[in-house]
CSV table of C-alpha atoms in Angstrom, one decimal:
chain,number,residue,atom,x,y,z
A,1,MET,CA,13.5,129.8,29.4
A,2,THR,CA,14.5,131.9,32.6
A,3,PRO,CA,17.8,131.2,34.3
A,4,LEU,CA,15.9,129.8,37.3
A,5,LEU,CA,13.9,127.3,35.2
A,6,ALA,CA,17.2,126.4,33.3
A,7,PHE,CA,19.0,125.6,36.5
A,8,ILE,CA,16.0,123.4,37.7
A,9,VAL,CA,15.9,121.6,34.3
A,10,PHE,CA,19.7,121.1,34.6
A,11,VAL,CA,19.5,119.4,38.0
A,12,LEU,CA,16.6,117.4,36.7
A,13,ALA,CA,18.6,116.2,33.7
A,14,VAL,CA,21.6,115.4,35.8
A,15,SER,CA,19.6,113.4,38.2
A,16,LEU,CA,17.9,111.4,35.5
A,17,ALA,CA,21.3,110.7,33.9
A,18,LEU,CA,22.8,109.6,37.2
A,19,TYR,CA,20.0,107.3,37.8
A,20,LEU,CA,20.4,105.7,34.3
A,21,LEU,CA,24.1,105.1,35.0
A,22,LEU,CA,24.2,104.1,38.6
A,23,GLY,CA,20.7,102.6,38.9
A,24,GLY,CA,21.3,100.9,35.6
A,25,ALA,CA,24.4,99.3,37.0
A,26,ASP,CA,22.6,98.3,40.1
A,27,PHE,CA,19.7,96.6,38.3
A,28,GLY,CA,22.1,95.2,35.8
A,29,ALA,CA,24.0,93.4,38.6
A,30,GLY,CA,20.8,91.4,39.3
A,31,ILE,CA,20.2,90.8,35.7
A,32,LEU,CA,23.8,89.5,35.2
A,33,GLU,CA,23.2,87.1,38.2
A,34,GLY,CA,20.2,85.6,36.4
A,35,LEU,CA,22.1,85.4,33.0
A,36,THR,CA,25.1,83.7,34.6
A,37,ARG,CA,23.1,81.7,37.1
A,38,GLY,CA,24.9,83.2,40.1
A,39,ARG,CA,28.4,83.5,38.8
A,40,ASP,CA,30.5,85.8,41.0
A,41,GLN,CA,27.4,86.6,43.1
A,42,ARG,CA,29.6,88.0,45.9
A,43,ARG,CA,31.6,90.1,43.6
A,44,LEU,CA,28.6,91.5,42.0
A,45,ALA,CA,27.2,92.4,45.4
A,46,ASP,CA,30.5,94.1,46.3
A,47,ALA,CA,30.7,96.0,43.1
A,48,ILE,CA,27.2,97.5,43.3
A,49,ALA,CA,27.5,98.3,47.0
A,50,PRO,CA,28.0,102.0,46.7
A,51,VAL,CA,25.3,102.5,44.1
A,52,TRP,CA,23.0,100.1,45.9
A,53,GLU,CA,23.0,102.4,48.9
A,54,ALA,CA,22.5,105.6,46.9
A,55,ASN,CA,21.0,105.2,43.6
A,56,HIS,CA,17.5,105.7,44.5
A,57,VAL,CA,18.4,109.2,45.7
A,58,TRP,CA,18.5,110.4,42.1
A,59,ILE,CA,15.0,109.0,41.1
A,60,LEU,CA,13.6,110.6,44.4
A,61,LEU,CA,15.1,113.9,43.3
A,62,VAL,CA,13.5,113.5,39.9
A,63,ILE,CA,10.1,112.8,41.5
A,64,VAL,CA,10.5,115.8,43.9
A,65,ILE,CA,11.3,118.2,41.1
A,66,LEU,CA,8.4,117.0,39.0
A,67,PHE,CA,6.1,117.3,42.0
A,68,VAL,CA,7.2,120.7,43.0
A,69,GLY,CA,8.3,122.3,39.8
A,70,PHE,CA,6.0,120.7,37.2
A,71,PRO,CA,2.9,119.5,39.1
A,72,SER,CA,0.6,119.0,36.2
A,73,VAL,CA,3.3,116.6,34.7
A,74,TYR,CA,3.6,114.7,38.0
A,75,SER,CA,-0.2,114.4,38.5
A,76,THR,CA,-0.7,113.3,34.8
A,77,LEU,CA,2.0,110.6,35.1
A,78,THR,CA,1.0,109.2,38.4
A,79,HIS,CA,-2.8,109.3,37.6
A,80,TYR,CA,-2.8,107.7,34.0
A,81,LEU,CA,0.4,105.7,34.3
A,82,HIS,CA,0.0,104.6,37.9
A,83,LEU,CA,-0.2,100.9,36.9
A,84,PRO,CA,3.3,100.6,35.4
A,85,LEU,CA,4.7,102.9,38.2
A,86,LEU,CA,3.1,100.6,40.8
A,87,ALA,CA,4.7,97.6,39.2
A,88,ALA,CA,8.0,99.4,39.2
A,89,LEU,CA,7.6,100.4,42.8
A,90,LEU,CA,6.7,96.9,43.8
A,91,GLY,CA,9.8,95.6,42.0
A,92,ILE,CA,12.1,98.1,44.0
A,93,VAL,CA,10.6,97.0,47.3
A,94,PHE,CA,10.6,93.3,46.6
A,95,ARG,CA,14.1,93.5,45.1
A,96,GLY,CA,15.5,95.1,48.2
A,97,ALA,CA,13.7,92.6,50.5
A,98,PHE,CA,14.9,89.6,48.6
A,99,PHE,CA,18.4,91.0,48.5
A,100,ALA,CA,18.5,91.6,52.3
A,101,PHE,CA,16.9,88.3,53.1
A,102,ARG,CA,19.3,86.4,51.0
A,103,HIS,CA,22.3,88.3,52.5
A,104,TYR,CA,21.4,87.5,56.1
A,105,ASP,CA,20.1,84.0,55.4
A,106,VAL,CA,22.7,81.6,56.9
A,107,GLY,CA,21.4,78.4,55.3
A,108,VAL,CA,21.4,77.2,51.8
A,109,ASP,CA,18.0,75.9,51.5
A,110,PRO,CA,14.9,76.4,49.2
A,111,ALA,CA,14.1,79.7,50.9
A,112,HIS,CA,17.7,80.9,50.0
A,113,ARG,CA,17.2,80.0,46.4
A,114,LEU,CA,13.7,81.8,46.5
A,115,TYR,CA,15.4,85.0,47.7
A,116,ALA,CA,18.1,84.6,45.0
A,117,TRP,CA,15.7,84.2,42.2
A,118,GLY,CA,13.3,86.8,43.6
A,119,TYR,CA,16.1,89.3,43.6
A,120,ARG,CA,17.0,88.5,39.9
A,121,ILE,CA,13.6,88.5,38.6
A,122,SER,CA,12.7,91.8,40.2
A,123,SER,CA,16.0,93.2,38.8
A,124,VAL,CA,14.5,92.6,35.4
A,125,TRP,CA,11.0,93.5,36.3
A,126,THR,CA,11.7,97.0,37.7
A,127,PRO,CA,13.7,98.6,34.9
A,128,PHE,CA,11.3,97.1,32.4
A,129,PHE,CA,8.3,98.9,33.8
A,130,LEU,CA,10.4,102.1,34.3
A,131,GLY,CA,11.3,102.0,30.7
A,132,MET,CA,7.6,101.3,29.8
A,133,THR,CA,6.6,104.3,31.7
A,134,LEU,CA,9.1,106.6,29.9
A,135,GLY,CA,7.9,105.4,26.6
A,136,ALA,CA,4.2,105.8,27.5
A,137,ALA,CA,4.9,109.4,28.5
A,138,PHE,CA,5.9,110.3,25.1
A,139,LEU,CA,3.9,108.0,22.8
A,140,GLY,CA,0.9,110.4,22.8
A,141,ARG,CA,-1.8,107.8,23.9
A,142,ILE,CA,-2.5,109.4,27.3
A,143,ASP,CA,-6.2,110.3,27.0
A,144,THR,CA,-7.4,112.8,29.7
A,145,ASP,CA,-11.1,112.1,28.8
A,146,PRO,CA,-11.0,108.4,28.3
A,147,ALA,CA,-14.2,106.4,27.4
A,148,SER,CA,-13.2,103.5,29.5
A,149,PHE,CA,-10.7,102.3,32.1
A,150,VAL,CA,-8.7,100.3,29.5
A,151,ASP,CA,-8.5,103.6,27.3
A,152,GLY,CA,-7.5,105.7,30.3
A,153,PHE,CA,-5.2,103.6,32.3
A,154,VAL,CA,-4.1,100.5,30.1
A,155,ALA,CA,-3.8,101.4,26.5
A,156,PRO,CA,-1.2,104.3,27.2
A,157,TRP,CA,1.4,101.9,28.4
A,158,LEU,CA,0.5,98.3,27.3
A,159,ASN,CA,1.5,98.6,23.7
A,160,PRO,CA,4.6,97.4,21.6
A,161,PHE,CA,6.4,100.7,21.7
A,162,ALA,CA,6.4,101.0,25.5
A,163,ALA,CA,7.4,97.3,25.8
A,164,ALA,CA,10.2,97.8,23.3
A,165,VAL,CA,11.5,100.8,25.5
A,166,GLY,CA,11.2,98.6,28.6
A,167,LEU,CA,13.1,95.7,27.0
A,168,PHE,CA,15.7,98.2,25.7
A,169,THR,CA,16.1,99.6,29.1
A,170,VAL,CA,16.7,96.1,30.6
A,171,VAL,CA,19.5,95.3,28.1
A,172,LEU,CA,21.1,98.7,28.7
A,173,CYS,CA,21.2,97.9,32.5
A,174,ALA,CA,22.8,94.7,32.0
A,175,TYR,CA,25.2,96.1,29.5
A,176,VAL,CA,26.4,98.8,31.9
A,177,ALA,CA,26.8,96.3,34.8
A,178,ALA,CA,28.9,93.8,32.6
A,179,VAL,CA,31.2,96.5,31.5
A,180,PHE,CA,31.6,97.8,35.0
A,181,MET,CA,32.4,94.2,36.2
A,182,VAL,CA,35.4,94.0,33.9
A,183,GLY,CA,37.3,96.2,36.3
A,184,GLU,CA,35.9,94.5,39.4
A,185,VAL,CA,37.4,90.9,38.8
A,186,PRO,CA,41.1,90.3,39.3
A,187,ALA,CA,41.8,87.4,36.9
A,188,ARG,CA,42.3,88.0,33.2
A,189,ALA,CA,40.1,85.0,32.3
A,190,GLU,CA,37.2,86.6,34.3
A,191,GLN,CA,38.0,90.0,32.8
A,192,ALA,CA,37.7,88.4,29.4
A,193,TYR,CA,34.4,86.7,30.4
A,194,TYR,CA,32.6,89.9,31.3
A,195,ALA,CA,34.2,91.8,28.4
A,196,ARG,CA,32.6,89.2,26.0
A,197,LEU,CA,29.3,89.4,28.0
A,198,GLY,CA,29.4,93.2,27.6
A,199,ALA,CA,30.1,93.1,23.9
A,200,LEU,CA,27.2,90.5,23.5
A,201,LEU,CA,24.8,92.7,25.4
A,202,LEU,CA,26.1,95.7,23.3
A,203,ALA,CA,25.3,93.7,20.2
A,204,ALA,CA,21.8,92.9,21.5
A,205,ALA,CA,21.1,96.5,22.3
A,206,VAL,CA,21.6,97.6,18.7
A,207,PRO,CA,18.7,95.7,17.2
A,208,LEU,CA,16.5,96.4,20.2
A,209,GLY,CA,17.2,100.2,19.5
A,210,GLY,CA,15.9,99.6,16.1
A,211,LEU,CA,12.9,97.9,17.5
A,212,VAL,CA,12.1,101.0,19.5
A,213,PHE,CA,12.1,103.0,16.3
A,214,TRP,CA,10.1,100.4,14.4
A,215,THR,CA,7.4,100.1,17.1
A,216,ALA,CA,7.2,103.9,17.3
A,217,HIS,CA,6.5,104.0,13.6
A,218,LEU,CA,3.8,101.3,14.0
A,219,GLY,CA,2.3,103.4,16.8
A,220,ASP,CA,2.2,106.5,14.6
A,221,TYR,CA,4.8,108.1,16.8
A,222,PRO,CA,7.3,110.0,14.5
A,223,LEU,CA,10.3,109.3,16.6
A,224,TRP,CA,12.7,108.8,13.6
A,225,THR,CA,11.5,111.9,11.8
A,226,ARG,CA,11.9,114.0,15.0
A,227,PHE,CA,15.6,112.7,15.2
A,228,LEU,CA,16.2,113.6,11.5
A,229,ARG,CA,14.6,117.2,12.1
A,230,THR,CA,16.5,117.9,15.3
A,231,PRO,CA,20.4,118.5,14.8
A,232,ALA,CA,21.1,117.9,18.4
A,233,GLY,CA,19.3,114.6,18.5
A,234,LEU,CA,20.8,113.5,15.3
A,235,ALA,CA,24.2,114.4,16.5
A,236,ALA,CA,23.6,112.4,19.8
A,237,LEU,CA,22.4,109.4,17.8
A,238,ALA,CA,25.5,109.5,15.5
A,239,ALA,CA,27.8,109.8,18.5
A,240,ALA,CA,26.1,106.8,20.2
A,241,THR,CA,26.5,104.8,17.0
A,242,LEU,CA,30.1,105.9,16.4
A,243,LEU,CA,31.0,104.8,20.0
A,244,LEU,CA,29.9,101.2,19.1
A,245,PRO,CA,33.3,100.1,17.6
A,246,LEU,CA,35.4,102.0,20.1
A,247,ILE,CA,33.6,100.3,22.9
A,248,ALA,CA,33.9,97.0,21.4
A,249,LEU,CA,37.7,97.6,20.8
A,250,SER,CA,38.2,98.8,24.3
A,251,LEU,CA,36.4,95.8,25.7
A,252,ARG,CA,38.4,93.4,23.6
A,253,ARG,CA,41.6,95.0,25.0
A,254,ARG,CA,40.1,95.2,28.4
A,255,ARG,CA,40.7,98.9,28.9
A,256,VAL,CA,38.6,99.2,32.1
A,257,TRP,CA,38.3,102.9,32.5
A,258,THR,CA,38.2,103.6,28.8
A,259,SER,CA,35.4,101.2,28.4
A,260,ARG,CA,33.5,102.7,31.5
A,261,VAL,CA,33.9,106.3,30.2
A,262,LEU,CA,32.8,105.4,26.6
A,263,VAL,CA,29.7,103.5,27.8
A,264,GLY,CA,28.8,106.4,30.1
A,265,LEU,CA,29.0,108.8,27.1
A,266,GLN,CA,27.1,106.4,24.9
A,267,LEU,CA,24.2,106.2,27.4
A,268,LEU,CA,24.2,110.0,27.9
A,269,ALA,CA,24.1,110.4,24.2
A,270,ILE,CA,21.0,108.0,23.9
A,271,LEU,CA,19.3,109.7,26.8
A,272,GLY,CA,20.2,113.2,25.8
A,273,GLY,CA,19.3,112.6,22.1
A,274,PHE,CA,15.8,111.3,23.1
A,275,PHE,CA,15.0,114.3,25.3
A,276,ALA,CA,16.6,116.7,22.6
A,277,VAL,CA,14.1,115.6,20.0
A,278,GLU,CA,11.2,115.9,22.5
A,279,TYR,CA,12.1,119.2,23.9
A,280,PRO,CA,10.4,121.0,25.5
A,281,ALA,CA,7.8,118.2,25.9
A,282,LEU,CA,7.6,116.1,29.1
A,283,VAL,CA,4.3,114.3,28.4
A,284,ARG,CA,2.5,114.0,25.1
A,285,LEU,CA,-1.3,113.6,25.2
A,286,ARG,CA,-3.7,111.9,22.7
A,287,ASP,CA,-5.3,115.2,21.7
A,288,GLY,CA,-2.1,116.3,20.2
A,289,THR,CA,-1.1,118.7,23.0
A,290,ALA,CA,1.8,118.3,25.3
A,291,LEU,CA,2.8,119.2,28.8
A,292,THR,CA,6.1,121.0,28.4
A,293,LEU,CA,8.8,122.6,30.6
A,294,LEU,CA,7.2,126.0,29.8
A,295,ASN,CA,3.4,125.4,30.1
A,296,ALA,CA,3.7,123.0,33.1
A,297,GLN,CA,6.0,125.0,35.4
A,298,ALA,CA,5.0,126.0,38.8
A,299,PRO,CA,4.7,129.8,39.7
A,300,PRO,CA,8.0,131.6,39.8
A,301,ALA,CA,7.8,131.9,43.7
A,302,VAL,CA,7.5,128.1,44.0
A,303,LEU,CA,10.4,127.6,41.5
A,304,ALA,CA,12.5,130.0,43.5
A,305,TRP,CA,12.2,127.9,46.7
A,306,LEU,CA,12.7,124.7,44.7
A,307,ALA,CA,15.9,126.2,43.3
A,308,ALA,CA,17.1,127.2,46.7
A,309,ALA,CA,16.3,123.7,48.1
A,310,LEU,CA,18.2,122.1,45.1
A,311,VAL,CA,21.3,124.3,45.7
A,312,LEU,CA,21.4,123.1,49.3
A,313,GLY,CA,20.7,119.5,48.3
A,314,VAL,CA,23.5,119.6,45.6
A,315,VAL,CA,25.9,121.0,48.2
A,316,VAL,CA,25.1,118.1,50.6
A,317,VAL,CA,24.3,115.2,48.3
A,318,PHE,CA,27.1,115.3,45.8
A,319,PRO,CA,30.0,115.4,48.4
A,320,ALA,CA,28.2,112.8,50.5
A,321,THR,CA,27.8,110.5,47.4
A,322,GLY,CA,31.5,110.8,46.7
A,323,TYR,CA,32.3,110.0,50.3
A,324,LEU,CA,30.0,107.0,50.1
A,325,PHE,CA,31.9,105.7,47.1
A,326,TRP,CA,35.3,106.3,48.9
A,327,VAL,CA,34.1,104.5,52.0
A,328,PHE,CA,33.0,101.4,50.1
A,329,LYS,CA,35.9,101.2,47.8
A,330,HIS,CA,38.5,102.0,50.6
A,331,GLY,CA,37.2,99.6,53.1
A,332,ARG,CA,36.3,96.9,50.6
A,333,GLN,CA,37.4,93.3,51.4
A,334,ALA,CA,39.1,91.1,48.8
A,335,PRO,CA,36.4,89.2,46.8
A,336,SER,CA,35.9,85.7,47.8
A,337,GLY,CA,34.7,84.4,44.4
A,338,ASP,CA,31.9,82.3,45.8
A,339,THR,CA,29.1,81.1,43.5
A,340,ASP,CA,25.5,81.0,43.9
A,341,PRO,CA,24.2,77.5,44.9
A,342,ALA,CA,21.0,78.3,43.1
């Protein structure tokens, strides 16, 4: 791998990791609203305000890098997986619309309740289909010469493995948001509530992670074997597992920043481990071949311009994101603790 390609892949990985953490917390806030039937609705909205404004920057950066730097990967995903991608896109649009309508709706009426539940349902819907898309990309059922519409555009993603990855993604989003909320509520009883909720979601994520491996085995996808044969993937899986008791202990003691850091490391270990075992593949096809970082890359001249644009983007976007966080946190008003009438 050339230094130019390595830099582009590094920015791609960082963008994906940031979207998992920040976008996950954003989606998770809506999921928590549904789980708690609107408890601390205002505080959840205040807590996600900085990431609400900025989280989709990272997924857009991922899309741009794939479109320019790995065009065959982009075209394959958007062609054969356009149905789950369309579902996720609709979820993003409707989620934002429901959130805005509810925020500016002055009356508590059936329409307000519709906006509230629309926001919560789309908060589950969107990460579920994003997770399905990720699982489908690596399952190896994308057929570039399908015999039917179902074989080409439905079977690659409508299967138990992709559904398990989608469900696992939803729980991870709620888990991140619950842990984040421990530090966003002032009363010890409320901190204890979100700490318990975070621990429960962590406990739910463990069997769902096992479900991902089991459904992969049923789908003839040797995910577990690849972890065992890849030292980096196995180390990441061990790290994510060893962090379980440490996170549970830090939540029990309500160590806010320790919990946040450990959860961030755990999610990075899960994501990094998965891509480590799949390296250098980006999409696995039904015929046994794969689109990889090496055989799907754009010509060197295109990569050079992409790298230059990314350098400029990093200089602008990262400080701007930090300033956005500072503005929201510095000018934040005291939470009112209202509850959702829905």
